Amino acid sequence: MERRRRGEAVVGSKRGEHMGDIRRGRETGTLGKLMALIDLVALADDPMRFTDILSQSDQPRGTLHRQLSHLVEEGLLETDRDGRYLPGIRLLNLASRSWARNEFRTVAEPHLRLLQAQTGETVHLGVLRGTEVIYLDKVEGRQSVRMYSEIGNASPAYCTGVGKAALSALDDISLEARVSGLQFHAYTEHTHRSVADLQADIAAIRARGCAFDREEHENGICCVAAPIRSDDGDILAGVSVTGPAYRVTPEKLQEWAPLVRAAAAAIMQDIRSRLGPRR
Amino acid sequence: MERRRRGEAVVGSKRGEHMGDIRRGRETGTLGKLMALIDLVALADDPMRFTDILSQSDQPRGTLHRQLSHLVEEGLLETDRDGRYLPGIRLLNLASRSWARNEFRTVAEPHLRLLQAQTGETVHLGVLRGTEVIYLDKVEGRQSVRMYSEIGNASPAYCTGVGKAALSALDDISLEARVSGLQFHAYTEHTHRSVADLQADIAAIRARGCAFDREEHENGICCVAAPIRSDDGDILAGVSVTGPAYRVTPEKLQEWAPLVRAAAAAIMQDIRSRLGPRR
DNA sequence: AAATTCAGTTCCAAATAATGGAACAACATG
DNA sequence: CATGTTGTTCCATTATTTGGAACTGAATTT
C-alpha cells in the first residue's frame, strides 16, 4: 500500500544535522526521491560508488540504477573515471543564475560593501532555511582567500552569528517549532549544547539587537550579526562581520555592533521600498 | 543503446532564446520535464508568472501546476511575493559542494594562481560541455570585482578563448559533429560568423597551441587560452588569461602565450599523476 | 451590481512512467 | 575454477503523472 518514505531514513545519517528542512507532509513523488539521491552524493565527502549509494538509499538495484542514469543524463550528477558518482557541473550552472539574479542579495549588496569598508573584516549575508543558514554573499577585505567555498554553504543556525540572529527574529512559537528536537553538535567548547542554551542566547540577542559568535562554530573565529526580516516574514536572514579572534576582540565586537545593526536596518529599509509590499 | 549526449542540438547560442524549451523530454522521463522547467525559469531574465511558463512549456495547466509545486517544495524554484517563479537557493547550496570538491578544479587551482601572478590579469578555467563553456574557476588580480557571477556561467565555445581552445583539442570528426548546425550570434564585429570561420581559426589554434580571443565575445576584452585534455578525452577544457584590450595588447597576448601553454601542460601533467589513469 | 475575463487551483479517470525482482554480464579474488 | 563483488538489463506489476474540465477568486468591463 504505502511505499516506503523517502529521505528520512536515508539521507540524514552522514553528518548529523543536515536537513533542518520543514518539508514534512507534502511529498514530491519522483522528484523527491531523486533529490534525496543528489543530496546523498553532494553531501558525501568523496565520490560514491554505485554500491555505496545502494546501501544508503533503500532502493532496489534496478531502480537505483535507472535513477542515477537519469541524473547523470541531465548533468546533475557525473561519474568519474572509476564510475563513481559526483555532483555535476550543471548544478553550478543553474546556481550561477540563481545567485546573480537573487533580488534580496542584489538589494543587500551595497550595504555589505559599506559594512566591509567600515570594519575592514569579512562581511556575510545568509538566509535561514529550516534550521540552517545558507550563505548568499560574502565581501572580503584585502587578504582575500577563496570566495566560492563559502557562498551557498549551509551551516547550522544555532552556532553561527547569522543563524542565531535570524532565529531571534522569529516569534517564540515559530522558534520553538524550529529548534525543538534539534541535534547539537559540539563544534567547539563554546558551542551551545541544548535548546535551553540556545533560547537563553536568543533572548539576549533580542534584547541587544545583535548576535555574537565567540568561537562557537570554529575555533579562533568570532563574529557579530544582526537580523534581517521582511515585514511579511518572507525573508529571514542575517548580516555579519567575521574575523579571527586575535583581531576581532570582544571590544571590537561591541564597537561594530551598531554598524552591523545599521546595515541590517538599511537592508530592511531597502527591501521595503525596492521589493515593495505584497501586491 | 548509445544514448545521445544532451546539449548538442540544444545549446542556445544567445541569452534570450531559451533553447528548444521542451527538448526531447522523454529521455529522462519525469526528471527531464522538470529540468526543462528549471532551465526555463533559470534562463529567463525576470521572474516568470505561472501563465508565462504555461505559454512556453506545452504542458496542460493542471500538470504544470503540480510540477511547479513540486519544484518549489524541493527548493529548486522559489516564488516571490507576487507568486512569480525564480530559481531557488537550494541550487546554490548544491552547487557549492559540486564546486568545492570538483577534482579537476582542485588540481588546476595552484596553476591558475601561478598564471595569475605571472601575468597580473584574470585567469579563467572552463570546461567544454556540448558547444558551451562552463567556467569552473577564476582567479583575479587586485581590482577584484565580483566573482561568483562568472563561475558557473555558460558561454558559447565559438567566441571564447577557453571554448575555442577546448574545441581545438577535439579530432576533426568530433569537432565537426559538435559545431555543425551551430547558430552563430554576432556578439561583436569580430565574432565568427560561420562554421568555416571557426574551423579555420581552430586549425590555426592547433598549429599554434593556443587560442586568441580579440574582442570576439565582448568588445574591449581580449584573451589567450590553451587547451587542456586528459589522456582518455574525458576532460576537455581550457585555461585563459583575460583582460581589457587597452592593457592586453596583441604583444602581450604573444608574450603570455607560452605561459598559458605551460600552465595547461602543467595541469595536464597533474591530472595524469593525481587523478591517475583509468583503473 | 452583474457579467466577463483573467490567473491560478483542485479533482479524478486514463495514460504512462517508475518499480522491484530476478537474471545477466564482467571482473576481481581466493 | 569456483565465488563474490559490482554494475546492467529486462519486464510484468503498480504507483505516479497526466490532462481535461470544473472551480475559485480577483480584477475589469458593461
XYZ file of C-alpha atoms (C1' of nucleotides) in Angstrom:
618
model
C 0.000 0.000 0.000
C 2.178 2.796 1.226
C 5.520 2.910 -0.357
C 8.385 3.495 1.978
C 9.016 7.010 2.954
C 11.753 8.675 1.053
C 14.578 10.641 2.514
C 14.174 10.373 6.225
C 15.916 7.154 6.952
C 18.253 7.575 4.103
C 19.941 10.884 3.972
C 20.389 12.106 7.473
C 22.892 9.658 8.768
C 26.086 11.026 7.379
C 26.754 14.135 9.316
C 24.172 14.697 11.954
C 22.289 17.801 11.287
C 21.670 18.435 7.657
C 18.130 18.921 6.657
C 16.610 21.188 9.126
C 14.106 21.382 6.365
C 10.493 21.750 7.149
C 9.163 19.736 4.345
C 7.315 17.121 6.246
C 3.931 16.407 4.885
C 3.930 17.044 1.187
C 5.575 14.519 -0.971
C 7.144 15.370 -4.204
C 6.925 11.945 -5.726
C 9.621 11.012 -8.140
C 11.415 14.303 -7.769
C 11.766 13.874 -4.049
C 13.467 10.553 -4.428
C 15.856 11.925 -6.987
C 16.671 14.930 -4.862
C 17.420 12.654 -1.950
C 19.966 10.936 -4.154
C 21.541 14.206 -5.207
C 21.763 15.218 -1.574
C 23.346 11.943 -0.715
C 26.013 12.321 -3.354
C 26.508 16.037 -2.799
C 26.884 15.728 0.950
C 29.271 12.821 0.823
C 32.899 13.652 1.371
C 34.050 11.544 -1.525
C 32.757 10.244 -4.806
C 30.352 7.376 -4.188
C 30.268 4.068 -5.909
C 27.031 2.547 -7.011
C 27.155 0.152 -4.108
C 27.764 2.896 -1.579
C 24.665 4.660 -2.742
C 22.751 1.426 -2.848
C 23.489 0.751 0.784
C 22.438 4.218 1.886
C 19.315 4.580 -0.164
C 16.884 1.793 0.296
C 16.072 1.474 -3.359
C 16.339 -1.778 -5.210
C 19.301 -2.108 -7.516
C 17.428 -1.815 -10.770
C 15.529 1.239 -9.665
C 18.577 2.956 -8.328
C 20.465 2.293 -11.467
C 17.859 3.945 -13.605
C 17.538 6.890 -11.260
C 21.251 7.535 -11.310
C 21.360 7.171 -15.072
C 18.708 9.813 -15.415
C 20.508 12.162 -13.089
C 23.737 11.712 -14.992
C 21.900 12.162 -18.255
C 20.664 15.510 -17.020
C 24.085 16.566 -15.788
C 23.016 16.774 -12.176
C 25.448 14.039 -11.325
C 28.587 12.921 -13.075
C 30.685 9.827 -12.980
C 34.415 9.871 -12.616
C 36.679 7.503 -14.458
C 36.087 4.831 -11.870
C 32.373 5.060 -12.382
C 31.860 6.742 -9.042
C 29.235 9.419 -8.700
C 29.871 13.094 -8.087
C 27.728 16.203 -8.192
C 27.563 17.528 -11.747
C 28.546 20.916 -13.044
C 25.061 21.525 -14.307
C 24.333 22.373 -10.706
C 26.972 25.071 -10.857
C 25.485 26.468 -13.981
C 21.993 26.631 -12.589
C 23.261 28.143 -9.380
C 25.117 30.955 -11.050
C 21.854 32.232 -12.410
C 20.090 31.711 -9.162
C 22.718 33.825 -7.478
C 23.195 36.564 -9.985
C 19.538 37.463 -10.035
C 18.562 36.909 -6.441
C 16.631 40.034 -5.553
C 17.382 40.005 -1.884
C 21.093 39.581 -2.413
C 21.175 42.289 -5.015
C 19.440 44.744 -2.755
C 21.713 43.912 0.154
C 24.989 44.023 -1.717
C 25.866 47.730 -1.437
C 25.239 47.598 2.283
C 27.541 44.659 2.646
C 30.262 46.583 0.861
C 29.798 49.559 3.097
C 29.969 47.417 6.193
C 33.104 45.766 4.905
C 34.696 49.144 4.302
C 33.718 50.331 7.777
C 35.124 47.336 9.603
C 37.808 46.012 7.323
C 36.691 42.473 8.060
C 34.734 39.903 6.085
C 31.010 40.504 5.776
C 28.500 37.705 5.261
C 24.892 37.627 4.208
C 22.940 34.458 4.941
C 19.350 33.337 4.840
C 17.638 30.948 7.197
C 16.313 27.771 5.728
C 14.827 25.458 8.260
C 17.486 25.382 10.947
C 20.355 26.006 8.628
C 21.878 29.164 7.294
C 22.740 29.348 3.658
C 25.295 31.979 2.799
C 24.168 34.122 -0.063
C 27.038 36.518 -0.274
C 30.383 37.462 1.136
C 32.502 40.561 0.843
C 36.120 40.227 1.797
C 38.852 42.660 2.528
C 42.449 42.597 1.381
C 43.725 39.197 2.264
C 41.121 37.510 0.158
C 41.297 33.773 0.349
C 38.761 31.755 -1.582
C 35.301 33.062 -2.070
C 33.107 30.498 -3.611
C 33.722 27.917 -0.978
C 31.505 29.867 1.397
C 28.735 31.040 -0.838
C 25.977 28.507 -0.982
C 27.353 26.760 2.059
C 24.913 25.624 4.685
C 25.789 25.835 8.361
C 23.727 25.109 11.452
C 21.867 28.182 12.641
C 22.454 27.513 16.321
C 26.187 28.115 16.239
C 26.593 30.889 13.716
C 26.074 34.591 14.204
C 23.913 34.964 11.139
C 21.880 31.929 12.100
C 21.214 32.999 15.655
C 20.378 36.499 14.542
C 17.880 35.188 12.024
C 16.344 32.855 14.599
C 15.970 35.747 17.014
C 13.618 37.421 14.560
C 11.124 34.584 14.904
C 8.334 34.711 17.436
C 8.535 32.245 20.283
C 6.165 29.754 18.801
C 7.879 29.532 15.441
C 11.231 29.429 17.150
C 10.166 26.613 19.418
C 8.820 24.708 16.435
C 12.068 25.013 14.572
C 14.578 24.294 17.252
C 12.849 21.646 19.307
C 14.350 18.318 18.603
C 17.442 19.880 17.124
C 20.636 17.909 17.438
C 23.507 19.897 18.852
C 26.954 19.086 17.650
C 29.829 20.400 19.739
C 31.969 22.086 17.126
C 33.984 23.869 19.800
C 33.896 24.121 23.554
C 31.707 27.213 23.218
C 29.025 25.677 21.035
C 25.564 25.622 22.567
C 24.682 22.185 23.849
C 20.950 22.362 24.233
C 17.776 24.101 23.212
C 17.795 25.849 26.580
C 21.270 27.291 25.954
C 20.193 28.476 22.554
C 16.973 30.014 23.783
C 18.741 31.892 26.533
C 21.177 33.264 23.994
C 18.358 34.243 21.682
C 16.593 36.140 24.445
C 19.801 38.116 24.929
C 20.113 38.651 21.185
C 16.615 40.035 21.006
C 17.295 42.431 23.850
C 20.569 43.513 22.344
C 19.551 43.579 18.708
C 22.544 41.584 17.587
C 24.133 38.187 17.988
C 27.681 37.291 18.881
C 29.507 34.199 17.890
C 32.567 33.777 20.024
C 34.216 30.710 18.575
C 31.039 28.668 18.688
C 31.330 27.203 15.240
C 35.014 27.305 14.616
C 37.875 27.870 16.986
C 39.523 31.212 16.509
C 36.630 32.766 14.615
C 34.306 35.418 16.057
C 31.513 37.488 14.646
C 28.717 39.990 15.273
C 25.490 39.627 13.354
C 22.161 41.400 13.103
C 18.807 40.019 11.985
C 17.062 40.919 8.754
C 13.364 40.348 8.350
C 10.882 41.488 5.791
C 7.593 42.855 7.038
C 5.685 39.852 5.838
C 8.178 37.458 7.385
C 9.004 36.082 3.984
C 12.677 36.815 4.275
C 14.526 35.726 7.377
C 18.210 36.408 7.227
C 21.219 37.967 8.857
C 24.281 40.026 8.126
C 27.556 39.607 9.971
C 31.122 40.782 10.351
C 33.546 37.958 10.922
C 37.219 37.680 11.649
C 39.946 35.874 13.541
C 39.690 36.101 17.309
C 43.047 37.799 17.681
C 41.872 40.711 15.588
C 38.211 40.612 16.426
C 38.350 41.194 20.156
C 35.282 41.480 22.387
C 35.786 45.242 22.297
C 35.723 45.244 18.519
C 32.544 43.220 18.531
C 30.926 45.804 20.756
C 32.240 48.601 18.607
C 30.889 47.052 15.426
C 27.513 46.060 16.790
C 25.867 49.386 15.935
C 27.315 49.284 12.430
C 26.003 45.804 11.828
C 22.588 46.741 13.187
C 22.604 49.808 10.966
C 23.462 47.711 7.922
C 20.635 45.309 8.710
C 18.234 48.203 9.193
C 19.294 49.757 5.907
C 18.810 46.482 4.085
C 15.369 46.085 5.593
C 14.502 49.607 4.572
C 15.619 48.905 1.021
C 13.644 45.715 0.910
C 10.600 47.612 1.992
C 10.956 50.218 -0.730
C 12.569 48.236 -3.523
C 10.868 44.919 -3.254
C 7.686 46.566 -2.155
C 4.888 45.178 -0.024
C 2.873 42.167 -1.076
C 0.818 43.124 -4.049
C 21.979 1.685 -26.616
C 24.038 4.686 -27.473
C 22.129 7.442 -25.883
C 22.764 10.780 -27.469
C 24.576 13.271 -25.462
C 22.326 16.022 -24.444
C 23.284 19.540 -25.175
C 24.340 19.304 -28.767
C 21.188 20.178 -30.544
C 20.006 22.192 -27.649
C 22.593 24.696 -26.697
C 21.141 28.080 -27.173
C 23.533 30.494 -28.709
C 22.081 33.511 -27.051
C 20.781 34.540 -23.729
C 17.349 35.421 -24.837
C 16.466 32.309 -26.697
C 15.886 29.721 -24.034
C 16.783 26.764 -26.170
C 14.309 24.383 -27.619
C 12.269 24.683 -24.460
C 10.981 21.183 -24.026
C 13.945 19.475 -25.524
C 13.321 15.834 -26.179
C 11.740 15.419 -22.795
C 11.213 11.717 -22.960
C 14.810 10.812 -22.435
C 14.811 11.062 -18.720
C 11.130 10.779 -18.132
C 9.730 12.905 -15.392
C 13.072 14.374 -14.486
C 13.662 15.660 -17.974
C 10.448 17.587 -17.984
C 11.166 19.092 -14.619
C 14.660 20.085 -15.619
C 13.279 21.763 -18.706
C 11.132 23.862 -16.419
C 14.053 24.774 -14.215
C 16.002 25.782 -17.286
C 13.144 27.868 -18.481
C 12.907 29.744 -15.222
C 16.653 29.960 -14.688
C 17.377 31.282 -18.151
C 14.636 33.862 -18.132
C 15.721 37.386 -17.433
C 12.938 38.008 -14.983
C 10.749 36.095 -12.597
C 8.058 34.243 -14.510
C 4.403 34.087 -13.767
C 2.522 30.847 -13.961
C 0.983 31.905 -17.224
C 4.316 32.844 -18.756
C 5.620 29.391 -18.052
C 2.414 27.843 -19.256
C 2.752 29.513 -22.621
C 6.344 28.409 -23.063
C 6.069 24.834 -21.894
C 3.381 22.932 -23.654
C 2.111 21.282 -20.525
C -1.519 21.402 -19.549
C -2.378 23.731 -16.716
C -3.021 21.106 -14.110
C 0.162 19.243 -14.846
C 2.281 22.343 -14.869
C 0.853 23.447 -11.607
C 1.787 20.246 -9.887
C 5.247 20.213 -11.440
C 5.989 23.712 -10.257
C 4.647 22.936 -6.818
C 6.993 20.011 -6.538
C 9.954 22.065 -7.663
C 9.146 24.763 -5.143
C 8.612 22.150 -2.480
C 12.128 20.879 -3.110
C 13.604 24.365 -3.101
C 14.733 24.197 -6.696
C 12.430 27.060 -7.520
C 11.009 29.769 -5.338
C 8.135 32.146 -5.634
C 8.390 35.825 -4.957
C 5.698 37.808 -3.215
C 3.793 38.161 -6.459
C 3.742 34.429 -6.928
C 6.230 34.572 -9.757
C 8.809 31.846 -10.100
C 12.546 32.212 -9.603
C 15.430 29.778 -9.295
C 15.748 28.602 -5.702
C 18.696 28.840 -3.377
C 18.800 25.116 -2.968
C 20.575 25.198 -6.298
C 23.228 27.400 -4.773
C 23.669 25.050 -1.916
C 24.069 22.007 -4.110
C 26.453 23.847 -6.374
C 28.770 24.951 -3.625
C 29.525 21.335 -2.910
C 29.825 20.493 -6.520
C 32.397 23.220 -6.850
C 34.372 22.790 -3.679
C 35.105 19.162 -4.352
C 35.490 19.158 -8.098
C 38.676 17.176 -8.619
C 39.678 18.797 -11.836
C 39.259 22.289 -10.477
C 41.139 21.428 -7.330
C 44.058 20.061 -9.263
C 44.151 23.064 -11.572
C 43.839 25.734 -8.922
C 47.511 26.248 -7.979
C 48.404 26.579 -11.638
C 45.759 29.203 -12.120
C 47.200 31.168 -9.249
C 50.662 30.953 -10.660
C 49.487 32.129 -14.034
C 47.647 34.994 -12.434
C 50.784 36.010 -10.570
C 52.856 35.815 -13.739
C 50.532 37.941 -15.834
C 48.719 40.084 -13.344
C 45.475 39.581 -15.261
C 42.406 37.488 -14.620
C 42.757 33.755 -15.173
C 39.843 31.511 -16.095
C 39.344 27.785 -16.113
C 36.445 26.427 -18.127
C 35.205 23.065 -19.304
C 33.515 22.266 -22.547
C 30.018 20.944 -22.362
C 28.412 20.394 -25.725
C 29.214 23.619 -27.520
C 29.252 25.764 -24.444
C 31.955 26.553 -21.987
C 31.157 26.466 -18.330
C 33.538 28.434 -16.173
C 34.778 26.402 -13.262
C 37.124 28.874 -11.671
C 38.521 32.349 -11.843
C 41.500 33.970 -10.195
C 41.568 37.723 -10.191
C 44.211 40.270 -9.510
C 43.973 43.443 -7.492
C 40.880 45.202 -8.703
C 38.640 42.336 -7.863
C 35.099 42.934 -8.969
C 32.528 40.249 -8.410
C 33.483 36.638 -8.595
C 30.522 34.397 -8.490
C 28.838 35.973 -11.432
C 31.324 34.286 -13.735
C 31.749 30.932 -12.119
C 29.170 28.514 -13.375
C 28.388 30.786 -16.286
C 27.933 29.209 -19.660
C 29.202 30.935 -22.792
C 29.304 29.787 -26.404
C 32.525 27.962 -27.175
C 32.932 29.536 -30.606
C 33.627 33.028 -29.388
C 35.596 32.498 -26.214
C 39.263 31.713 -25.847
C 38.693 28.845 -23.490
C 35.977 27.436 -25.709
C 37.967 27.572 -28.904
C 40.991 26.114 -27.178
C 38.943 23.219 -25.862
C 37.369 22.634 -29.256
C 40.810 22.555 -30.836
C 41.650 19.509 -28.752
C 38.941 17.503 -30.474
C 39.680 15.413 -33.518
C 38.113 16.575 -36.765
C 35.224 14.188 -36.681
C 34.123 15.034 -33.158
C 34.633 18.702 -33.877
C 32.525 18.553 -36.984
C 29.826 16.708 -35.095
C 29.707 19.347 -32.424
C 29.837 22.505 -34.419
C 27.819 21.632 -37.478
C 24.469 23.254 -37.305
C 25.642 25.691 -34.685
C 23.947 29.065 -34.619
C 26.356 31.957 -34.667
C 25.384 35.090 -32.872
C 27.341 38.234 -33.678
C 28.286 39.469 -30.244
C 30.824 41.871 -31.709
C 32.109 42.675 -35.150
C 34.907 40.145 -34.626
C 32.726 37.201 -33.701
C 32.998 34.246 -36.062
C 30.029 34.091 -38.396
C 30.163 30.556 -39.689
C 31.434 27.068 -39.121
C 34.059 27.739 -41.788
C 35.385 30.770 -39.906
C 35.530 28.774 -36.754
C 37.230 25.795 -38.334
C 39.886 27.980 -39.921
C 40.573 29.554 -36.556
C 40.751 26.171 -34.925
C 43.288 24.948 -37.455
C 45.431 27.936 -36.527
C 44.915 27.264 -32.852
C 46.061 23.696 -33.251
C 49.180 24.807 -35.068
C 49.922 27.471 -32.529
C 48.942 25.588 -29.414
C 46.808 28.410 -28.114
C 43.715 30.398 -28.938
C 43.228 34.128 -29.064
C 40.039 35.982 -28.450
C 40.332 39.506 -29.714
C 37.040 41.056 -28.739
C 35.008 38.246 -30.211
C 32.643 37.837 -27.320
C 32.705 41.211 -25.718
C 34.009 44.490 -27.010
C 37.149 45.606 -25.266
C 38.005 42.177 -23.868
C 40.863 40.018 -25.151
C 42.359 36.759 -24.060
C 44.836 33.959 -24.718
C 43.847 30.411 -23.916
C 45.365 26.953 -24.094
C 43.620 23.592 -24.306
C 43.526 21.008 -21.552
C 42.723 17.418 -22.314
C 43.006 14.271 -20.300
C 44.559 11.263 -21.977
C 41.265 9.459 -22.171
C 39.487 12.512 -23.551
C 37.250 12.588 -20.542
C 38.162 16.121 -19.647
C 38.051 18.791 -22.310
C 38.798 22.219 -21.002
C 40.837 25.356 -21.307
C 42.737 27.910 -19.286
C 42.960 31.566 -20.220
C 44.319 34.957 -19.318
C 41.854 37.738 -19.924
C 41.917 41.479 -19.690
C 40.796 44.766 -21.182
C 42.083 45.431 -24.695
C 43.930 48.582 -23.715
C 46.092 46.622 -21.311
C 46.106 43.304 -23.085
C 47.711 44.296 -26.365
C 48.497 41.855 -29.177
C 52.103 41.908 -27.968
C 51.041 40.932 -24.504
C 48.986 38.096 -25.878
C 52.050 36.801 -27.702
C 54.166 37.235 -24.633
C 51.749 35.328 -22.448
C 51.061 32.531 -24.875
C 53.961 30.376 -23.658
C 52.937 30.923 -20.057
C 49.375 29.862 -20.745
C 50.529 26.806 -22.670
C 52.850 25.952 -19.811
C 50.023 26.249 -17.316
C 47.841 23.983 -19.420
C 50.678 21.484 -19.751
C 51.280 21.530 -16.011
C 47.607 20.954 -15.307
C 47.527 18.047 -17.721
C 50.597 16.592 -16.080
C 48.977 16.873 -12.672
C 45.821 15.277 -13.925
C 47.832 12.405 -15.236
C 49.570 11.812 -11.933
C 46.960 12.906 -9.436
C 43.782 11.680 -10.997
C 45.580 8.703 -12.405
C 44.796 6.664 -15.469
C 41.613 4.707 -15.799
C 41.634 1.984 -13.244
C -24.195 45.285 -9.425
C -23.935 41.769 -12.707
C -21.214 39.846 -16.299
C -16.870 38.758 -18.237
C -12.238 37.896 -18.427
C -8.012 36.505 -16.402
C -4.926 33.903 -13.215
C -4.392 30.182 -10.538
C -6.031 25.813 -8.150
C -8.209 21.297 -7.436
C -10.087 16.839 -8.930
C -10.048 12.206 -10.881
C -10.283 8.548 -14.621
C -6.908 7.270 -18.020
C -2.224 7.091 -19.693
C 2.412 6.421 -18.666
C 6.458 6.082 -16.149
C 8.649 4.081 -12.069
C 9.277 -0.005 -9.529
C 11.423 -4.292 -7.913
C 12.640 -8.837 -8.501
C 15.404 -11.731 -10.908
C 18.525 -12.943 -14.298
C 22.710 -11.498 -16.701
C 27.411 -9.802 -17.591
C 32.076 -8.566 -16.376
C 35.691 -8.648 -13.404
C 38.231 -9.488 -9.433
C 39.670 -12.662 -5.690
C 40.607 -16.739 -3.107
C 37.954 -22.881 -11.301
C 34.560 -21.518 -8.064
C 32.943 -17.478 -5.662
C 31.966 -12.994 -4.562
C 31.548 -8.230 -5.873
C 29.904 -4.736 -8.819
C 27.187 -2.995 -12.252
C 23.462 -3.638 -16.055
C 19.263 -5.162 -18.375
C 14.536 -6.961 -18.715
C 9.588 -6.767 -17.949
C 5.079 -7.650 -15.557
C 3.138 -5.048 -11.828
C 1.944 -0.885 -9.615
C 2.179 3.822 -8.499
C 2.696 8.330 -10.327
C 1.910 11.513 -13.665
C -1.140 13.289 -16.950
C -4.746 16.230 -18.993
C -9.265 17.809 -19.349
C -12.647 20.046 -17.021
C -14.709 22.215 -13.365
C -13.851 25.591 -9.630
C -12.253 29.832 -7.027
C -11.343 34.420 -6.556
C -9.915 38.738 -8.063
C -9.802 42.309 -11.398
C -12.058 44.648 -15.329
C -15.891 45.782 -18.149
C -20.724 46.500 -19.165
